Amino acid sequence: MALLSKKDANLIKDPLADNNPITIQVLGICSALAITAELKASVVMAISVLFVLGVGNVVISLIRNMIPSKIRIIVQLVVVASLVIIVDQVLKAFAYELSKTLSVFVGLIITNCIIMGRFEAFALGNGPWRSFLDGIGNALGYGVILVIVGFFRELLGSGTLFGIKVLGDPVTKTGLYSIGYENNGFMIIPPAALIVVGIIIWVQRSRNRALIEEA
Amino acid sequence: MLEHLELFFRSIFVDNMVFAVFLGMCSYLAVSKKVSTAVGLGAAVIFVLGVTVPLNWLLDKYLLQDGALVWLGPEYADYDLSFLSFILFIATIATMVQLVEIVVEKFSPSLYNSLGIFLPLIAVNCAILGGSLFMQTREIPNIGLALNYGISSGIGWFLAILAIAAIREKIRYSNVPAPLRGLGITFIITGLMGIGFQSFGGMLTGDNEPPEDEQNTTVETQEEKEIKKEIDDKEKAVSYNDAINK
């Protein structure tokens, strides 16, 4: 971390834990939950958001003095939408199957509140380098939760990770399945994602009691 | 008529915006602390979805789809502009929201006062863009169905936020473990409600059957009303128990 001053390093570190966009700021949940049934989709989604937020934050920060504040929302939307179109086209070209799985959720990165939130809260008031770090930090914080949720849902729901059968084969009864283990179909259905995130929040807030909300 | 009815119930219950595809979660979590504000936001969402989905349907049909520009002349038949849909859809939504805000302010100040603060929020509500994108991927065939889809998914979202707001108002009196308070418990409740809504999944099977089982559909809708009543009753019972425990 010799490259970064301590203040800059915090821009990346904070969103990973104590100021996590999903569990603390409650931003960007919309797209976070629907695509986490498989680890692969979660990782791709996390990378897409990393790209959009990192680049978008720099762009907004560079033009921040030129945007009339009245139309800034539209300007921000145009910047995000253009970046998302790039992501969408790249996915369609190089990972068509995956882009089918993600379906509309790639497009929904546009309205992912993390992105607008960071533009508004950070990029409009800070220089490009710091905005870039902030974007990367928040996207990583978002990605971490996505990957954790995806990991548990795929492992417990289908017994696979990245499509590899890590727990043995359920049909031929090898590995764990030979002693009577069953996949938990419940983890595959969409609502399970909410419950997993709820549990992550629970664990995180039990470890750091300063984060507990006043009822 | 039957397809309208089917789409209507499908979008409200089976493909509920919140419980099946998690759209609009941000505002769903942020604005669900009180029933009255939840109703305001829900109404605004129904309204904006009802306006933007048919509009974007027109855009998609006559501008974006592969070969949609053919009405300009045969030489335009090869154009496929669908990669522009994100940017055009979001532009339509942002503009419509602005327009709706101005119109409502002019003609119905009382409605404006109750919706006022929520309208700008809605431009970045994923449920709105999601509605248009789903309309596009599901290839809804005509504008009537698109209007129906917009309004009914709005109603689905409205029901969801109304339910969670009511539960959150009640749960304030319950003894929730401190780290779960607020956000955590809301997530878990939403998950449980989502599982409940999964039970509607079998409600509308028999997609492509000829229209002669219109009777069947009405029976189904009745059934579904009963189920809903049951759920409501259960929820009531739960909150009642909570109150007693307290």
CSV table of C-alpha atoms in Angstrom, one decimal:
chain,number,residue,atom,x,y,z
A,1,MET,CA,0.0,0.0,0.0
A,2,ALA,CA,3.0,2.2,-0.5
A,3,LEU,CA,1.2,3.6,-3.5
A,4,LEU,CA,-1.7,4.9,-1.5
A,5,SER,CA,-1.8,7.3,1.4
A,6,LYS,CA,-3.6,6.1,4.4
A,7,LYS,CA,-6.6,8.2,3.6
A,8,ASP,CA,-6.8,6.8,0.1
A,9,ALA,CA,-6.4,3.2,1.3
A,10,ASN,CA,-9.4,3.8,3.6
A,11,LEU,CA,-11.5,4.6,0.6
A,12,ILE,CA,-11.0,1.0,-0.5
A,13,LYS,CA,-11.1,-0.7,2.9
A,14,ASP,CA,-14.1,1.0,4.4
A,15,PRO,CA,-16.7,-0.3,1.9
A,16,LEU,CA,-15.4,-3.8,2.3
A,17,ALA,CA,-16.6,-4.1,5.9
A,18,ASP,CA,-17.9,-1.3,8.1
A,19,ASN,CA,-19.5,0.8,5.4
A,20,ASN,CA,-20.5,-2.0,3.0
A,21,PRO,CA,-22.9,-0.8,0.3
A,22,ILE,CA,-25.2,-3.7,0.6
A,23,THR,CA,-25.4,-4.5,4.3
A,24,ILE,CA,-24.9,-1.0,5.8
A,25,GLN,CA,-25.8,1.6,3.2
A,26,VAL,CA,-28.6,-0.6,1.8
A,27,LEU,CA,-27.8,0.2,-1.8
A,28,GLY,CA,-27.8,-1.9,-4.9
A,29,ILE,CA,-29.8,-4.8,-3.5
A,30,CYS,CA,-32.1,-5.0,-6.5
A,31,SER,CA,-29.7,-6.7,-8.8
A,32,ALA,CA,-27.6,-8.3,-6.1
A,33,LEU,CA,-30.1,-10.9,-5.1
A,34,ALA,CA,-31.7,-12.3,-8.2
A,35,ILE,CA,-28.5,-13.5,-9.9
A,36,THR,CA,-26.8,-15.2,-6.9
A,37,ALA,CA,-28.1,-18.7,-7.4
A,38,GLU,CA,-24.8,-19.5,-9.2
A,39,LEU,CA,-21.3,-18.4,-8.2
A,40,LYS,CA,-20.3,-17.8,-11.7
A,41,ALA,CA,-23.1,-15.3,-12.4
A,42,SER,CA,-22.3,-13.5,-9.2
A,43,VAL,CA,-18.6,-13.1,-10.1
A,44,VAL,CA,-19.5,-11.8,-13.5
A,45,MET,CA,-22.0,-9.4,-12.1
A,46,ALA,CA,-19.4,-8.2,-9.5
A,47,ILE,CA,-16.9,-7.6,-12.3
A,48,SER,CA,-19.4,-5.7,-14.4
A,49,VAL,CA,-20.3,-3.4,-11.5
A,50,LEU,CA,-16.6,-3.0,-10.8
A,51,PHE,CA,-16.0,-1.8,-14.3
A,52,VAL,CA,-19.1,0.5,-14.5
A,53,LEU,CA,-18.5,2.1,-11.1
A,54,GLY,CA,-14.8,2.5,-11.5
A,55,VAL,CA,-14.9,4.1,-14.9
A,56,GLY,CA,-18.2,5.9,-14.3
A,57,ASN,CA,-16.8,7.5,-11.1
A,58,VAL,CA,-13.8,8.8,-13.0
A,59,VAL,CA,-15.9,10.2,-15.9
A,60,ILE,CA,-18.3,12.0,-13.6
A,61,SER,CA,-15.4,13.3,-11.5
A,62,LEU,CA,-13.7,14.7,-14.6
A,63,ILE,CA,-16.8,16.5,-15.9
A,64,ARG,CA,-18.1,17.4,-12.5
A,65,ASN,CA,-17.4,21.1,-12.9
A,66,MET,CA,-19.2,21.2,-16.3
A,67,ILE,CA,-22.5,19.6,-15.2
A,68,PRO,CA,-25.3,22.0,-14.4
A,69,SER,CA,-26.6,20.7,-11.2
A,70,LYS,CA,-30.2,20.8,-12.4
A,71,ILE,CA,-29.7,18.1,-15.0
A,72,ARG,CA,-27.0,16.1,-13.3
A,73,ILE,CA,-29.3,13.1,-12.8
A,74,ILE,CA,-29.8,12.8,-16.5
A,75,VAL,CA,-26.1,13.3,-17.2
A,76,GLN,CA,-25.3,10.5,-14.7
A,77,LEU,CA,-27.9,8.2,-16.2
A,78,VAL,CA,-26.4,8.7,-19.7
A,79,VAL,CA,-22.9,8.0,-18.5
A,80,VAL,CA,-24.0,4.8,-16.7
A,81,ALA,CA,-26.2,3.7,-19.6
A,82,SER,CA,-23.4,4.0,-22.1
A,83,LEU,CA,-21.0,2.0,-19.8
A,84,VAL,CA,-23.6,-0.6,-19.3
A,85,ILE,CA,-24.2,-1.0,-23.0
A,86,ILE,CA,-20.5,-1.7,-23.4
A,87,VAL,CA,-20.7,-4.4,-20.7
A,88,ASP,CA,-23.8,-5.9,-22.2
A,89,GLN,CA,-22.3,-6.0,-25.7
A,90,VAL,CA,-19.0,-7.6,-24.4
A,91,LEU,CA,-21.0,-10.2,-22.5
A,92,LYS,CA,-23.1,-11.0,-25.5
A,93,ALA,CA,-20.1,-11.4,-27.6
A,94,PHE,CA,-17.9,-13.5,-25.3
A,95,ALA,CA,-20.2,-15.1,-22.8
A,96,TYR,CA,-23.5,-15.5,-24.5
A,97,GLU,CA,-24.9,-18.3,-22.2
A,98,LEU,CA,-24.0,-16.2,-19.2
A,99,SER,CA,-25.6,-13.1,-20.6
A,100,LYS,CA,-28.8,-15.1,-21.0
A,101,THR,CA,-28.7,-16.1,-17.4
A,102,LEU,CA,-28.2,-12.5,-16.3
A,103,SER,CA,-30.9,-11.4,-18.7
A,104,VAL,CA,-32.3,-8.0,-17.7
A,105,PHE,CA,-30.1,-7.7,-14.7
A,106,VAL,CA,-27.2,-6.4,-16.7
A,107,GLY,CA,-29.4,-3.6,-17.9
A,108,LEU,CA,-30.5,-3.0,-14.4
A,109,ILE,CA,-27.0,-2.0,-13.4
A,110,ILE,CA,-28.1,1.4,-14.7
A,111,THR,CA,-30.6,1.8,-11.9
A,112,ASN,CA,-28.4,0.1,-9.4
A,113,CYS,CA,-28.5,2.5,-6.5
A,114,ILE,CA,-24.9,2.0,-5.6
A,115,ILE,CA,-23.8,3.6,-8.8
A,116,MET,CA,-26.0,6.7,-8.6
A,117,GLY,CA,-25.3,6.9,-4.9
A,118,ARG,CA,-21.5,7.0,-5.4
A,119,PHE,CA,-21.8,9.5,-8.2
A,120,GLU,CA,-23.9,11.8,-6.1
A,121,ALA,CA,-22.1,11.3,-2.8
A,122,PHE,CA,-18.5,11.1,-4.0
A,123,ALA,CA,-17.6,11.6,-7.6
A,124,LEU,CA,-19.4,15.0,-7.8
A,125,GLY,CA,-17.1,16.4,-5.1
A,126,ASN,CA,-13.8,14.7,-5.5
A,127,GLY,CA,-10.9,14.4,-8.0
A,128,PRO,CA,-10.6,11.6,-10.5
A,129,TRP,CA,-8.1,9.4,-8.6
A,130,ARG,CA,-9.9,9.4,-5.3
A,131,SER,CA,-13.2,8.8,-7.1
A,132,PHE,CA,-11.6,5.9,-8.9
A,133,LEU,CA,-10.5,4.4,-5.6
A,134,ASP,CA,-13.9,5.0,-4.1
A,135,GLY,CA,-15.6,3.4,-7.0
A,136,ILE,CA,-13.4,0.3,-6.8
A,137,GLY,CA,-13.8,0.1,-3.1
A,138,ASN,CA,-17.6,0.2,-3.2
A,139,ALA,CA,-17.8,-2.2,-6.1
A,140,LEU,CA,-15.6,-4.6,-4.2
A,141,GLY,CA,-17.7,-4.3,-1.2
A,142,TYR,CA,-20.7,-5.1,-3.3
A,143,GLY,CA,-18.9,-8.0,-5.0
A,144,VAL,CA,-17.8,-9.5,-1.7
A,145,ILE,CA,-21.4,-9.9,-0.6
A,146,LEU,CA,-22.5,-11.2,-4.0
A,147,VAL,CA,-19.8,-13.8,-4.0
A,148,ILE,CA,-20.5,-14.9,-0.4
A,149,VAL,CA,-24.2,-15.3,-1.2
A,150,GLY,CA,-23.5,-17.0,-4.5
A,151,PHE,CA,-21.0,-19.4,-2.8
A,152,PHE,CA,-23.5,-20.6,-0.1
A,153,ARG,CA,-26.5,-20.7,-2.5
A,154,GLU,CA,-24.7,-22.8,-5.1
A,155,LEU,CA,-22.9,-25.0,-2.6
A,156,LEU,CA,-25.9,-25.8,-0.5
A,157,GLY,CA,-28.5,-25.7,-3.3
A,158,SER,CA,-26.8,-27.6,-6.1
A,159,GLY,CA,-23.7,-29.0,-4.4
A,160,THR,CA,-21.5,-27.3,-7.0
A,161,LEU,CA,-19.1,-24.4,-7.2
A,162,PHE,CA,-18.6,-22.8,-10.6
A,163,GLY,CA,-20.5,-25.8,-12.0
A,164,ILE,CA,-17.9,-28.3,-10.6
A,165,LYS,CA,-19.5,-31.0,-8.4
A,166,VAL,CA,-17.5,-30.4,-5.2
A,167,LEU,CA,-19.7,-32.5,-3.0
A,168,GLY,CA,-19.8,-35.6,-5.2
A,169,ASP,CA,-22.4,-36.7,-7.7
A,170,PRO,CA,-26.1,-36.8,-6.5
A,171,VAL,CA,-27.1,-39.3,-9.2
A,172,THR,CA,-24.4,-41.9,-8.8
A,173,LYS,CA,-24.2,-41.3,-5.0
A,174,THR,CA,-20.6,-40.5,-4.6
A,175,GLY,CA,-18.8,-38.2,-2.1
A,176,LEU,CA,-21.1,-36.7,0.6
A,177,TYR,CA,-24.2,-38.1,-1.2
A,178,SER,CA,-23.1,-41.6,-0.4
A,179,ILE,CA,-23.8,-41.0,3.3
A,180,GLY,CA,-27.3,-39.6,2.6
A,181,TYR,CA,-26.7,-35.9,2.1
A,182,GLU,CA,-29.3,-34.2,0.0
A,183,ASN,CA,-29.1,-30.8,-1.8
A,184,ASN,CA,-31.2,-28.2,-0.3
A,185,GLY,CA,-33.6,-27.1,-3.1
A,186,PHE,CA,-34.7,-24.2,-1.0
A,187,MET,CA,-31.4,-22.4,-1.6
A,188,ILE,CA,-32.1,-22.2,-5.3
A,189,ILE,CA,-35.4,-20.3,-5.1
A,190,PRO,CA,-35.1,-16.5,-5.2
A,191,PRO,CA,-36.3,-15.7,-1.6
A,192,ALA,CA,-33.4,-17.7,-0.1
A,193,ALA,CA,-31.0,-15.0,-1.2
A,194,LEU,CA,-32.9,-12.5,1.0
A,195,ILE,CA,-32.5,-14.8,4.0
A,196,VAL,CA,-28.8,-15.4,3.3
A,197,VAL,CA,-28.2,-11.6,3.2
A,198,GLY,CA,-30.3,-11.2,6.3
A,199,ILE,CA,-28.0,-13.7,8.1
A,200,ILE,CA,-24.9,-12.0,6.8
A,201,ILE,CA,-26.2,-8.7,8.2
A,202,TRP,CA,-26.9,-10.5,11.5
A,203,VAL,CA,-23.4,-11.9,11.7
A,204,GLN,CA,-21.8,-8.6,10.8
A,205,ARG,CA,-23.7,-6.6,13.3
A,206,SER,CA,-23.1,-9.1,16.1
A,207,ARG,CA,-19.4,-8.8,15.5
A,208,ASN,CA,-19.5,-5.0,15.3
A,209,ARG,CA,-22.1,-3.8,17.7
A,210,ALA,CA,-21.6,-0.1,16.7
A,211,LEU,CA,-23.6,-0.9,13.5
A,212,ILE,CA,-26.8,-1.9,15.3
A,213,GLU,CA,-29.8,0.2,14.4
A,214,GLU,CA,-31.8,2.0,16.9
A,215,ALA,CA,-35.3,0.5,16.7
B,1,MET,CA,-59.8,-11.0,-22.5
B,2,LEU,CA,-58.5,-14.2,-21.1
B,3,GLU,CA,-54.9,-13.4,-21.9
B,4,HIS,CA,-55.4,-10.0,-20.2
B,5,LEU,CA,-56.7,-11.6,-17.1
B,6,GLU,CA,-53.9,-14.1,-17.1
B,7,LEU,CA,-51.2,-11.5,-17.5
B,8,PHE,CA,-52.8,-9.4,-14.8
B,9,PHE,CA,-52.7,-12.1,-12.2
B,10,ARG,CA,-49.4,-13.5,-13.3
B,11,SER,CA,-47.7,-10.1,-13.0
B,12,ILE,CA,-49.2,-9.4,-9.6
B,13,PHE,CA,-48.7,-12.7,-7.9
B,14,VAL,CA,-46.6,-15.2,-9.8
B,15,ASP,CA,-44.0,-12.8,-11.2
B,16,ASN,CA,-44.3,-10.3,-8.4
B,17,MET,CA,-41.7,-7.5,-8.9
B,18,VAL,CA,-40.4,-7.7,-5.4
B,19,PHE,CA,-40.7,-11.3,-4.4
B,20,ALA,CA,-39.9,-13.1,-7.6
B,21,VAL,CA,-37.4,-10.9,-9.3
B,22,PHE,CA,-36.3,-8.5,-6.6
B,23,LEU,CA,-36.8,-5.3,-8.4
B,24,GLY,CA,-37.2,-2.0,-6.6
B,25,MET,CA,-35.7,-3.4,-3.5
B,26,CYS,CA,-33.8,-0.2,-2.6
B,27,SER,CA,-36.9,2.0,-2.2
B,28,TYR,CA,-38.8,-1.0,-1.0
B,29,LEU,CA,-36.4,-1.2,2.0
B,30,ALA,CA,-35.9,2.5,2.5
B,31,VAL,CA,-39.5,3.8,2.3
B,32,SER,CA,-41.3,0.9,4.1
B,33,LYS,CA,-41.1,2.2,7.6
B,34,LYS,CA,-44.6,3.7,7.6
B,35,VAL,CA,-47.7,2.5,5.8
B,36,SER,CA,-48.8,6.0,4.7
B,37,THR,CA,-45.5,6.8,2.9
B,38,ALA,CA,-45.5,3.3,1.5
B,39,VAL,CA,-48.9,3.8,0.0
B,40,GLY,CA,-47.8,7.1,-1.6
B,41,LEU,CA,-44.7,5.5,-3.2
B,42,GLY,CA,-46.7,2.5,-4.3
B,43,ALA,CA,-49.3,4.6,-6.1
B,44,ALA,CA,-46.6,6.6,-7.8
B,45,VAL,CA,-44.9,3.4,-9.0
B,46,ILE,CA,-48.2,2.0,-10.4
B,47,PHE,CA,-48.7,5.3,-12.2
B,48,VAL,CA,-45.2,5.6,-13.7
B,49,LEU,CA,-45.1,1.9,-14.7
B,50,GLY,CA,-48.5,2.3,-16.4
B,51,VAL,CA,-47.2,5.2,-18.4
B,52,THR,CA,-43.6,4.1,-19.2
B,53,VAL,CA,-44.1,0.5,-20.2
B,54,PRO,CA,-46.5,1.2,-23.1
B,55,LEU,CA,-44.4,4.1,-24.2
B,56,ASN,CA,-41.3,1.9,-24.2
B,57,TRP,CA,-43.3,-0.8,-26.0
B,58,LEU,CA,-43.9,1.7,-28.8
B,59,LEU,CA,-40.2,2.7,-28.9
B,60,ASP,CA,-39.2,-1.0,-29.0
B,61,LYS,CA,-41.7,-1.8,-31.7
B,62,TYR,CA,-41.1,1.1,-34.1
B,63,LEU,CA,-37.5,2.0,-33.4
B,64,LEU,CA,-35.4,-0.6,-31.7
B,65,GLN,CA,-36.3,-4.1,-32.7
B,66,ASP,CA,-34.5,-5.9,-35.5
B,67,GLY,CA,-36.1,-4.5,-38.7
B,68,ALA,CA,-38.4,-2.1,-36.8
B,69,LEU,CA,-37.4,0.8,-39.0
B,70,VAL,CA,-39.1,-0.8,-42.0
B,71,TRP,CA,-41.9,1.8,-41.8
B,72,LEU,CA,-39.3,4.4,-43.0
B,73,GLY,CA,-38.8,2.5,-46.2
B,74,PRO,CA,-37.5,-0.8,-47.4
B,75,GLU,CA,-33.9,0.3,-47.3
B,76,TYR,CA,-34.0,0.6,-43.5
B,77,ALA,CA,-35.3,-3.0,-43.0
B,78,ASP,CA,-31.8,-4.3,-42.0
B,79,TYR,CA,-31.2,-2.0,-39.1
B,80,ASP,CA,-31.2,-3.5,-35.6
B,81,LEU,CA,-30.9,-0.8,-32.9
B,82,SER,CA,-31.7,-2.9,-29.9
B,83,PHE,CA,-28.3,-2.2,-28.4
B,84,LEU,CA,-29.7,1.3,-27.8
B,85,SER,CA,-32.6,0.1,-25.7
B,86,PHE,CA,-31.0,0.8,-22.3
B,87,ILE,CA,-30.2,4.4,-23.0
B,88,LEU,CA,-33.5,5.1,-24.7
B,89,PHE,CA,-35.6,3.4,-22.1
B,90,ILE,CA,-33.9,5.2,-19.2
B,91,ALA,CA,-34.2,8.5,-21.1
B,92,THR,CA,-38.0,7.9,-21.6
B,93,ILE,CA,-38.3,7.1,-17.9
B,94,ALA,CA,-36.4,10.1,-16.7
B,95,THR,CA,-38.4,12.4,-19.0
B,96,MET,CA,-41.7,10.9,-18.2
B,97,VAL,CA,-41.1,11.2,-14.5
B,98,GLN,CA,-40.2,14.8,-15.0
B,99,LEU,CA,-43.3,15.4,-17.2
B,100,VAL,CA,-45.6,13.5,-14.8
B,101,GLU,CA,-44.3,15.6,-12.0
B,102,ILE,CA,-45.0,18.9,-13.8
B,103,VAL,CA,-48.5,17.7,-15.0
B,104,VAL,CA,-49.5,16.5,-11.6
B,105,GLU,CA,-48.3,19.6,-9.9
B,106,LYS,CA,-50.4,21.7,-12.3
B,107,PHE,CA,-53.6,19.8,-12.2
B,108,SER,CA,-53.8,18.1,-8.9
B,109,PRO,CA,-51.8,19.8,-6.2
B,110,SER,CA,-53.1,17.5,-3.5
B,111,LEU,CA,-51.9,14.4,-5.3
B,112,TYR,CA,-48.6,16.2,-6.0
B,113,ASN,CA,-48.2,16.9,-2.3
B,114,SER,CA,-48.7,13.3,-1.4
B,115,LEU,CA,-46.6,11.9,-4.3
B,116,GLY,CA,-44.2,14.9,-4.6
B,117,ILE,CA,-41.1,13.7,-2.8
B,118,PHE,CA,-41.4,10.2,-4.3
B,119,LEU,CA,-41.6,11.1,-7.9
B,120,PRO,CA,-38.0,12.0,-8.5
B,121,LEU,CA,-36.9,8.9,-6.6
B,122,ILE,CA,-38.8,6.8,-9.0
B,123,ALA,CA,-36.6,7.6,-12.0
B,124,VAL,CA,-33.9,5.4,-10.5
B,125,ASN,CA,-36.2,2.7,-9.1
B,126,CYS,CA,-35.1,-0.5,-10.7
B,127,ALA,CA,-38.7,-1.7,-10.9
B,128,ILE,CA,-39.5,0.9,-13.5
B,129,LEU,CA,-36.6,0.1,-15.8
B,130,GLY,CA,-37.1,-3.6,-15.0
B,131,GLY,CA,-40.7,-3.4,-16.1
B,132,SER,CA,-39.6,-2.1,-19.5
B,133,LEU,CA,-36.8,-4.5,-19.9
B,134,PHE,CA,-39.0,-7.5,-19.0
B,135,MET,CA,-41.6,-6.2,-21.4
B,136,GLN,CA,-38.9,-6.3,-24.1
B,137,THR,CA,-37.5,-9.8,-23.3
B,138,ARG,CA,-40.9,-11.4,-22.8
B,139,GLU,CA,-42.0,-10.0,-26.2
B,140,ILE,CA,-45.3,-8.8,-25.1
B,141,PRO,CA,-47.4,-8.8,-28.4
B,142,ASN,CA,-49.5,-5.6,-28.3
B,143,ILE,CA,-49.8,-2.3,-26.6
B,144,GLY,CA,-52.9,-3.2,-24.6
B,145,LEU,CA,-51.1,-6.1,-23.0
B,146,ALA,CA,-48.1,-3.8,-22.4
B,147,LEU,CA,-50.3,-1.3,-20.6
B,148,ASN,CA,-51.8,-4.2,-18.6
B,149,TYR,CA,-48.4,-5.5,-17.7
B,150,GLY,CA,-47.2,-2.1,-16.5
B,151,ILE,CA,-50.2,-1.5,-14.3
B,152,SER,CA,-50.4,-5.0,-12.9
B,153,SER,CA,-46.7,-5.2,-12.0
B,154,GLY,CA,-47.1,-1.9,-10.4
B,155,ILE,CA,-50.0,-3.3,-8.3
B,156,GLY,CA,-47.8,-6.2,-7.4
B,157,TRP,CA,-45.1,-3.9,-6.1
B,158,PHE,CA,-47.7,-1.8,-4.3
B,159,LEU,CA,-49.0,-4.9,-2.5
B,160,ALA,CA,-45.5,-5.9,-1.5
B,161,ILE,CA,-44.5,-2.6,-0.1
B,162,LEU,CA,-47.8,-2.2,1.7
B,163,ALA,CA,-47.5,-5.6,3.3
B,164,ILE,CA,-43.9,-5.1,4.5
B,165,ALA,CA,-44.7,-1.6,5.8
B,166,ALA,CA,-47.6,-3.0,7.8
B,167,ILE,CA,-45.4,-5.8,9.2
B,168,ARG,CA,-42.6,-3.3,10.1
B,169,GLU,CA,-45.0,-1.1,11.9
B,170,LYS,CA,-46.1,-4.1,14.0
B,171,ILE,CA,-42.7,-5.6,14.5
B,172,ARG,CA,-41.5,-2.5,16.3
B,173,TYR,CA,-43.2,-3.8,19.4
B,174,SER,CA,-41.6,-7.2,19.1
B,175,ASN,CA,-38.4,-8.4,20.8
B,176,VAL,CA,-36.0,-8.8,17.8
B,177,PRO,CA,-32.4,-9.7,18.5
B,178,ALA,CA,-30.5,-6.4,18.5
B,179,PRO,CA,-28.1,-7.2,15.5
B,180,LEU,CA,-31.1,-8.2,13.4
B,181,ARG,CA,-33.1,-5.0,14.2
B,182,GLY,CA,-34.1,-2.9,11.3
B,183,LEU,CA,-32.5,-4.1,8.1
B,184,GLY,CA,-31.8,-7.7,9.0
B,185,ILE,CA,-35.2,-8.7,10.1
B,186,THR,CA,-36.7,-6.9,7.1
B,187,PHE,CA,-34.6,-9.0,4.8
B,188,ILE,CA,-35.7,-12.2,6.5
B,189,ILE,CA,-39.3,-11.3,6.5
B,190,THR,CA,-39.2,-10.4,2.8
B,191,GLY,CA,-37.6,-13.8,2.2
B,192,LEU,CA,-40.4,-15.5,4.1
B,193,MET,CA,-43.0,-13.5,2.2
B,194,GLY,CA,-41.2,-14.5,-1.0
B,195,ILE,CA,-41.5,-18.1,-0.1
B,196,GLY,CA,-45.2,-17.5,0.5
B,197,PHE,CA,-45.6,-16.0,-2.9
B,198,GLN,CA,-43.9,-19.0,-4.5
B,199,SER,CA,-47.1,-20.9,-3.7
B,200,PHE,CA,-48.8,-18.8,-6.4
B,201,GLY,CA,-46.4,-20.4,-8.9
B,202,GLY,CA,-48.8,-23.2,-9.7
B,203,MET,CA,-51.8,-20.9,-10.0
B,204,LEU,CA,-51.6,-20.2,-13.7
B,205,THR,CA,-50.5,-23.3,-15.4
B,206,GLY,CA,-52.2,-24.4,-18.7
B,207,ASP,CA,-50.6,-21.4,-20.6
B,208,ASN,CA,-51.4,-22.4,-24.1
B,209,GLU,CA,-54.7,-24.1,-23.7
B,210,PRO,CA,-57.6,-23.0,-25.9
B,211,PRO,CA,-59.8,-20.3,-24.4
B,212,GLU,CA,-62.6,-22.7,-23.5
B,213,ASP,CA,-61.5,-23.1,-19.9
B,214,GLU,CA,-62.5,-19.5,-19.1
B,215,GLN,CA,-64.5,-21.0,-16.2
B,216,ASN,CA,-61.4,-22.6,-14.9
B,217,THR,CA,-59.7,-19.2,-14.7
B,218,THR,CA,-62.4,-17.7,-12.6
B,219,VAL,CA,-62.3,-20.6,-10.3
B,220,GLU,CA,-58.6,-20.2,-10.0
B,221,THR,CA,-58.9,-16.5,-9.2
B,222,GLN,CA,-61.4,-17.3,-6.5
B,223,GLU,CA,-59.0,-19.9,-5.1
B,224,GLU,CA,-56.2,-17.4,-5.2
B,225,LYS,CA,-58.4,-14.9,-3.3
B,226,GLU,CA,-58.9,-17.5,-0.7
B,227,ILE,CA,-55.2,-18.1,-0.4
B,228,LYS,CA,-54.6,-14.5,-0.1
B,229,LYS,CA,-57.2,-14.2,2.6
B,230,GLU,CA,-55.6,-17.1,4.4
B,231,ILE,CA,-52.2,-15.4,4.3
B,232,ASP,CA,-53.6,-12.1,5.5
B,233,ASP,CA,-55.3,-13.9,8.3
B,234,LYS,CA,-52.1,-15.6,9.2
B,235,GLU,CA,-50.2,-12.3,9.2
B,236,LYS,CA,-52.9,-10.8,11.3
B,237,ALA,CA,-52.7,-13.7,13.7
B,238,VAL,CA,-48.9,-13.4,13.9
B,239,SER,CA,-48.9,-9.7,14.6
B,240,TYR,CA,-51.7,-10.2,17.1
B,241,ASN,CA,-49.7,-12.9,18.9
B,242,ASP,CA,-46.8,-10.5,18.9
B,243,ALA,CA,-48.9,-7.9,20.6
B,244,ILE,CA,-50.0,-10.4,23.2
B,245,ASN,CA,-46.5,-11.6,23.9
B,246,LYS,CA,-45.5,-8.0,24.4
